[in-house]
Amino acid sequence: MTPIHVIGIGLAGGQGLQPHLHTLIDQATVLVGSERHLHYFPLHPGKRIALTHFAQGLEAIQQHLDQALNPLVVVLTSGDPLFFGFGRLLLQTFAADLLCFHPYLSSVQIAFNRLKVPWQDAEVISVHGRSLAPLVTAWQKGVSKIAVLTDHNNTPAAIAKLFLGLNLPIHYEFWVCENLEGADECIQKFEPQNLINLQFSALNVVVLLRHNREKQDISDLASLPILGLPDQAFYSFVDRPGLMTKREIRVLALAELQLQEHQIIWDIGSGTGSVAIEAARMVPSSQVYAVEKTALGTQLIHQNCQHFQVNNVHIVLGEAPAVLNNLPDPHRIFIGGSGGHLQEILNYCQTRLDPSGVIVLSLATLENFYTASKWFDTSHWVVEHLQIQLSRSVPIASMTRLTPLNPVMLIRASRNPN
């Protein structure tokens, strides 16, 4: 008989177990588990090992296997022992053929079923004694369904505070599921800002459901900053919410463009239109042409133009440089995306740009930076390079940490030294 049986249980204790698992527990020569798990079986006659310290508990199990004539160790764990559970540590300590696993429903499985939400496409992240970095990455990717296993530091309140601190252009419903299957089970939905000062049972799982709600109309445009609109104020790509020129980069790029009144401005690879809209708001007498090759992108630009009530942005659907033929000659050009045609775009822009004009490129890859730098060197432009590495402060539990944005290289080029 396999000497170690690992049995998952829920808050219903022994009541949720099948008869053959009760038999295994009754026959166990030693019962292992947390104080809470052992409390479910107060009359068990065998030896009991409380898992207050994992290393000592594992050593005690090994001693029992070495000394007992016919050992039968039953380890009680929460839910599925191989789902962020004690089972992984057991497999690292004992040979696999010494172990037999009997999973119960996991807290994540129960939570999604309580919410009546299919979860085969959900991303499950444990921050129980772990870093919050994978959760930040999932938010930045715009994952639609996330389950978070919490601990006493990374609580629902701390998770909500972190989310708000990231200022992402997306929205999540926060579902806090406490004491699942227990007599005091509680499942509540929150807006993240309403979670900040709340406390919950230690036995909880947080389910985050992305909600593509409509943005509120901006009734007081005067309350918006002249420069540096917040990222979350823009409509963004559902599956790539981070795919936009970030506020800090946008501010620097606009400064490098040195905008003036009554200009023609090209924004090539406009994406969500964040740069075009900021430029249009700063110089309403200028005409801004937002060039974007995807239909979804042009739809977002249109939504954002309506959202910010700008009427001097002209949306151009198509791929540069071919689509640029019918546009008026520009005084300023911003290139935020090139679709793999950077050199061709630069060749064309050189023929159309006003003699005193300025080109600014925002580049995220070394390859594009090399291509652009080499092109300007051989074309005899006056060039300035700016490497931008910025970090934003985000709350981590009761402390604050700096989270870096992706590095960006800006190139500013003009034909004249002024």
Tab-separated table of N, CA and C in Angstrom, residues 154-215:
chain	number	residue	atom	x	y	z
A	154	ASN	N	-0.378	40.397	1.248
A	154	ASN	CA	-0.996	40.688	-0.041
A	154	ASN	C	-2.494	40.416	0.039
A	155	THR	N	-3.167	41.276	0.761
A	155	THR	CA	-4.593	41.158	1.034
A	155	THR	C	-5.401	41.731	-0.136
A	156	PRO	N	-6.720	41.534	-0.142
A	156	PRO	CA	-7.532	42.183	-1.178
A	156	PRO	C	-7.344	43.693	-1.208
A	157	ALA	N	-7.224	44.305	-0.036
A	157	ALA	CA	-7.013	45.754	0.013
A	157	ALA	C	-5.684	46.142	-0.606
A	158	ALA	N	-4.620	45.376	-0.314
A	158	ALA	CA	-3.308	45.679	-0.881
A	158	ALA	C	-3.305	45.492	-2.391
A	159	ILE	N	-4.017	44.480	-2.870
A	159	ILE	CA	-4.094	44.231	-4.312
A	159	ILE	C	-4.836	45.375	-5.008
A	160	ALA	N	-5.930	45.837	-4.400
A	160	ALA	CA	-6.675	46.951	-4.987
A	160	ALA	C	-5.836	48.226	-4.994
A	161	LYS	N	-5.095	48.448	-3.918
A	161	LYS	CA	-4.247	49.642	-3.836
A	161	LYS	C	-3.164	49.616	-4.907
A	162	LEU	N	-2.586	48.441	-5.135
A	162	LEU	CA	-1.570	48.297	-6.179
A	162	LEU	C	-2.174	48.576	-7.550
A	163	PHE	N	-3.341	48.016	-7.815
A	163	PHE	CA	-3.988	48.222	-9.115
A	163	PHE	C	-4.234	49.700	-9.366
A	164	LEU	N	-4.765	50.399	-8.383
A	164	LEU	CA	-5.042	51.823	-8.551
A	164	LEU	C	-3.756	52.613	-8.753
A	165	GLY	N	-2.684	52.180	-8.062
A	165	GLY	CA	-1.418	52.881	-8.188
A	165	GLY	C	-0.778	52.757	-9.554
A	166	LEU	N	-1.128	51.711	-10.303
A	166	LEU	CA	-0.553	51.516	-11.631
A	166	LEU	C	-1.172	52.429	-12.694
A	167	ASN	N	-2.356	52.971	-12.400
A	167	ASN	CA	-3.011	53.911	-13.330
A	167	ASN	C	-3.153	53.326	-14.735
A	168	LEU	N	-3.606	52.101	-14.822
A	168	LEU	CA	-3.765	51.448	-16.118
A	168	LEU	C	-5.077	51.870	-16.781
A	169	PRO	N	-5.110	51.899	-18.117
A	169	PRO	CA	-6.332	52.319	-18.821
A	169	PRO	C	-7.354	51.197	-18.949
A	170	ILE	N	-7.536	50.409	-17.916
A	170	ILE	CA	-8.483	49.290	-17.930
A	170	ILE	C	-9.216	49.270	-16.594
A	171	HIS	N	-10.294	48.506	-16.564
A	171	HIS	CA	-11.097	48.425	-15.343
A	171	HIS	C	-11.378	46.956	-15.007
A	172	TYR	N	-11.316	46.633	-13.727
A	172	TYR	CA	-11.646	45.295	-13.247
A	172	TYR	C	-12.694	45.380	-12.142
A	173	GLU	N	-13.610	44.420	-12.171
A	173	GLU	CA	-14.448	44.167	-10.996
A	173	GLU	C	-13.655	43.288	-10.036
A	174	PHE	N	-13.672	43.634	-8.775
A	174	PHE	CA	-12.985	42.856	-7.749
A	174	PHE	C	-14.019	42.050	-6.971
A	175	TRP	N	-13.900	40.725	-7.060
A	175	TRP	CA	-14.760	39.827	-6.287
A	175	TRP	C	-13.930	39.191	-5.180
A	176	VAL	N	-14.325	39.409	-3.941
A	176	VAL	CA	-13.641	38.810	-2.804
A	176	VAL	C	-14.491	37.649	-2.298
A	177	CYS	N	-13.929	36.456	-2.368
A	177	CYS	CA	-14.660	35.234	-2.009
A	177	CYS	C	-14.047	34.676	-0.724
A	178	GLU	N	-14.796	34.777	0.369
A	178	GLU	CA	-14.284	34.380	1.686
A	178	GLU	C	-14.894	33.052	2.140
A	179	ASN	N	-14.077	32.271	2.829
A	179	ASN	CA	-14.547	31.067	3.526
A	179	ASN	C	-15.431	30.199	2.634
A	180	LEU	N	-14.967	29.906	1.449
A	180	LEU	CA	-15.760	29.150	0.486
A	180	LEU	C	-16.120	27.767	1.021
A	181	GLU	N	-17.390	27.437	0.935
A	181	GLU	CA	-17.989	26.206	1.443
A	181	GLU	C	-18.115	26.165	2.959
A	182	GLY	N	-17.753	27.230	3.615
A	182	GLY	CA	-17.926	27.299	5.058
A	182	GLY	C	-19.293	27.849	5.427
A	183	ALA	N	-19.622	27.757	6.707
A	183	ALA	CA	-20.925	28.259	7.167
A	183	ALA	C	-21.021	29.769	6.988
A	184	ASP	N	-19.871	30.467	7.032
A	184	ASP	CA	-19.858	31.916	6.900
A	184	ASP	C	-19.319	32.357	5.543
A	185	GLU	N	-19.552	31.538	4.520
A	185	GLU	CA	-19.118	31.906	3.173
A	185	GLU	C	-19.695	33.258	2.780
A	186	CYS	N	-18.854	34.082	2.153
A	186	CYS	CA	-19.294	35.416	1.751
A	186	CYS	C	-18.602	35.785	0.443
A	187	ILE	N	-19.387	36.216	-0.528
A	187	ILE	CA	-18.855	36.620	-1.831
A	187	ILE	C	-19.394	38.013	-2.142
A	188	GLN	N	-18.479	38.966	-2.337
A	188	GLN	CA	-18.879	40.353	-2.550
A	188	GLN	C	-18.111	40.966	-3.716
A	189	LYS	N	-18.794	41.855	-4.441
A	189	LYS	CA	-18.167	42.586	-5.543
A	189	LYS	C	-17.849	44.001	-5.090
A	190	PHE	N	-16.663	44.490	-5.488
A	190	PHE	CA	-16.220	45.815	-5.094
A	190	PHE	C	-15.618	46.553	-6.280
A	191	GLU	N	-15.748	47.873	-6.241
A	191	GLU	CA	-14.876	48.716	-7.045
A	191	GLU	C	-13.553	48.811	-6.276
A	192	PRO	N	-12.414	48.802	-6.978
A	192	PRO	CA	-11.130	48.736	-6.260
A	192	PRO	C	-10.937	49.858	-5.247
A	193	GLN	N	-11.422	51.063	-5.540
A	193	GLN	CA	-11.234	52.168	-4.611
A	193	GLN	C	-12.007	51.973	-3.312
A	194	ASN	N	-13.025	51.109	-3.339
A	194	ASN	CA	-13.812	50.856	-2.127
A	194	ASN	C	-13.242	49.746	-1.259
A	195	LEU	N	-12.132	49.129	-1.715
A	195	LEU	CA	-11.525	48.016	-0.989
A	195	LEU	C	-10.394	48.445	-0.061
A	196	ILE	N	-9.917	49.674	-0.253
A	196	ILE	CA	-8.640	50.090	0.329
A	196	ILE	C	-8.557	49.858	1.834
A	197	ASN	N	-9.605	50.153	2.576
A	197	ASN	CA	-9.543	50.089	4.043
A	197	ASN	C	-10.330	48.920	4.622
A	198	LEU	N	-10.672	47.934	3.794
A	198	LEU	CA	-11.483	46.825	4.275
A	198	LEU	C	-10.612	45.625	4.652
A	199	GLN	N	-11.092	44.845	5.606
A	199	GLN	CA	-10.421	43.622	6.029
A	199	GLN	C	-11.340	42.429	5.791
A	200	PHE	N	-10.711	41.280	5.532
A	200	PHE	CA	-11.471	40.082	5.215
A	200	PHE	C	-10.872	38.886	5.946
A	201	SER	N	-11.611	37.788	5.919
A	201	SER	CA	-11.107	36.536	6.468
A	201	SER	C	-9.806	36.157	5.778
A	202	ALA	N	-8.916	35.513	6.517
A	202	ALA	CA	-7.644	35.074	5.931
A	202	ALA	C	-7.863	34.059	4.816
A	203	LEU	N	-8.983	33.330	4.864
A	203	LEU	CA	-9.287	32.330	3.838
A	203	LEU	C	-10.107	32.982	2.733
A	204	ASN	N	-9.414	33.603	1.801
A	204	ASN	CA	-10.118	34.264	0.710
A	204	ASN	C	-9.351	34.103	-0.591
A	205	VAL	N	-10.080	34.212	-1.680
A	205	VAL	CA	-9.494	34.274	-3.012
A	205	VAL	C	-10.143	35.460	-3.709
A	206	VAL	N	-9.338	36.204	-4.470
A	206	VAL	CA	-9.838	37.382	-5.181
A	206	VAL	C	-9.944	37.040	-6.662
A	207	VAL	N	-11.116	37.275	-7.223
A	207	VAL	CA	-11.332	37.070	-8.656
A	207	VAL	C	-11.486	38.437	-9.300
A	208	LEU	N	-10.683	38.670	-10.332
A	208	LEU	CA	-10.701	39.937	-11.050
A	208	LEU	C	-11.277	39.697	-12.444
A	209	LEU	N	-12.340	40.384	-12.758
A	209	LEU	CA	-13.001	40.245	-14.055
A	209	LEU	C	-12.916	41.572	-14.779
A	210	ARG	N	-12.252	41.538	-15.916
A	210	ARG	CA	-12.124	42.776	-16.675
A	210	ARG	C	-13.478	43.200	-17.201
A	211	HIS	N	-13.767	44.480	-17.031
A	211	HIS	CA	-15.074	45.011	-17.415
A	211	HIS	C	-14.839	46.163	-18.382
A	212	ASN	N	-15.309	46.011	-19.611
A	212	ASN	CA	-15.116	47.039	-20.634
A	212	ASN	C	-16.251	48.058	-20.571
A	213	ARG	N	-16.282	48.768	-19.474
A	213	ARG	CA	-17.363	49.737	-19.293
A	213	ARG	C	-17.071	51.009	-20.092
A	214	GLU	N	-18.133	51.729	-20.391
A	214	GLU	CA	-17.980	52.999	-21.095
A	214	GLU	C	-17.340	54.025	-20.160
A	215	LYS	N	-16.470	54.848	-20.742
A	215	LYS	CA	-15.876	55.911	-19.940
A	215	LYS	C	-16.893	57.011	-19.713
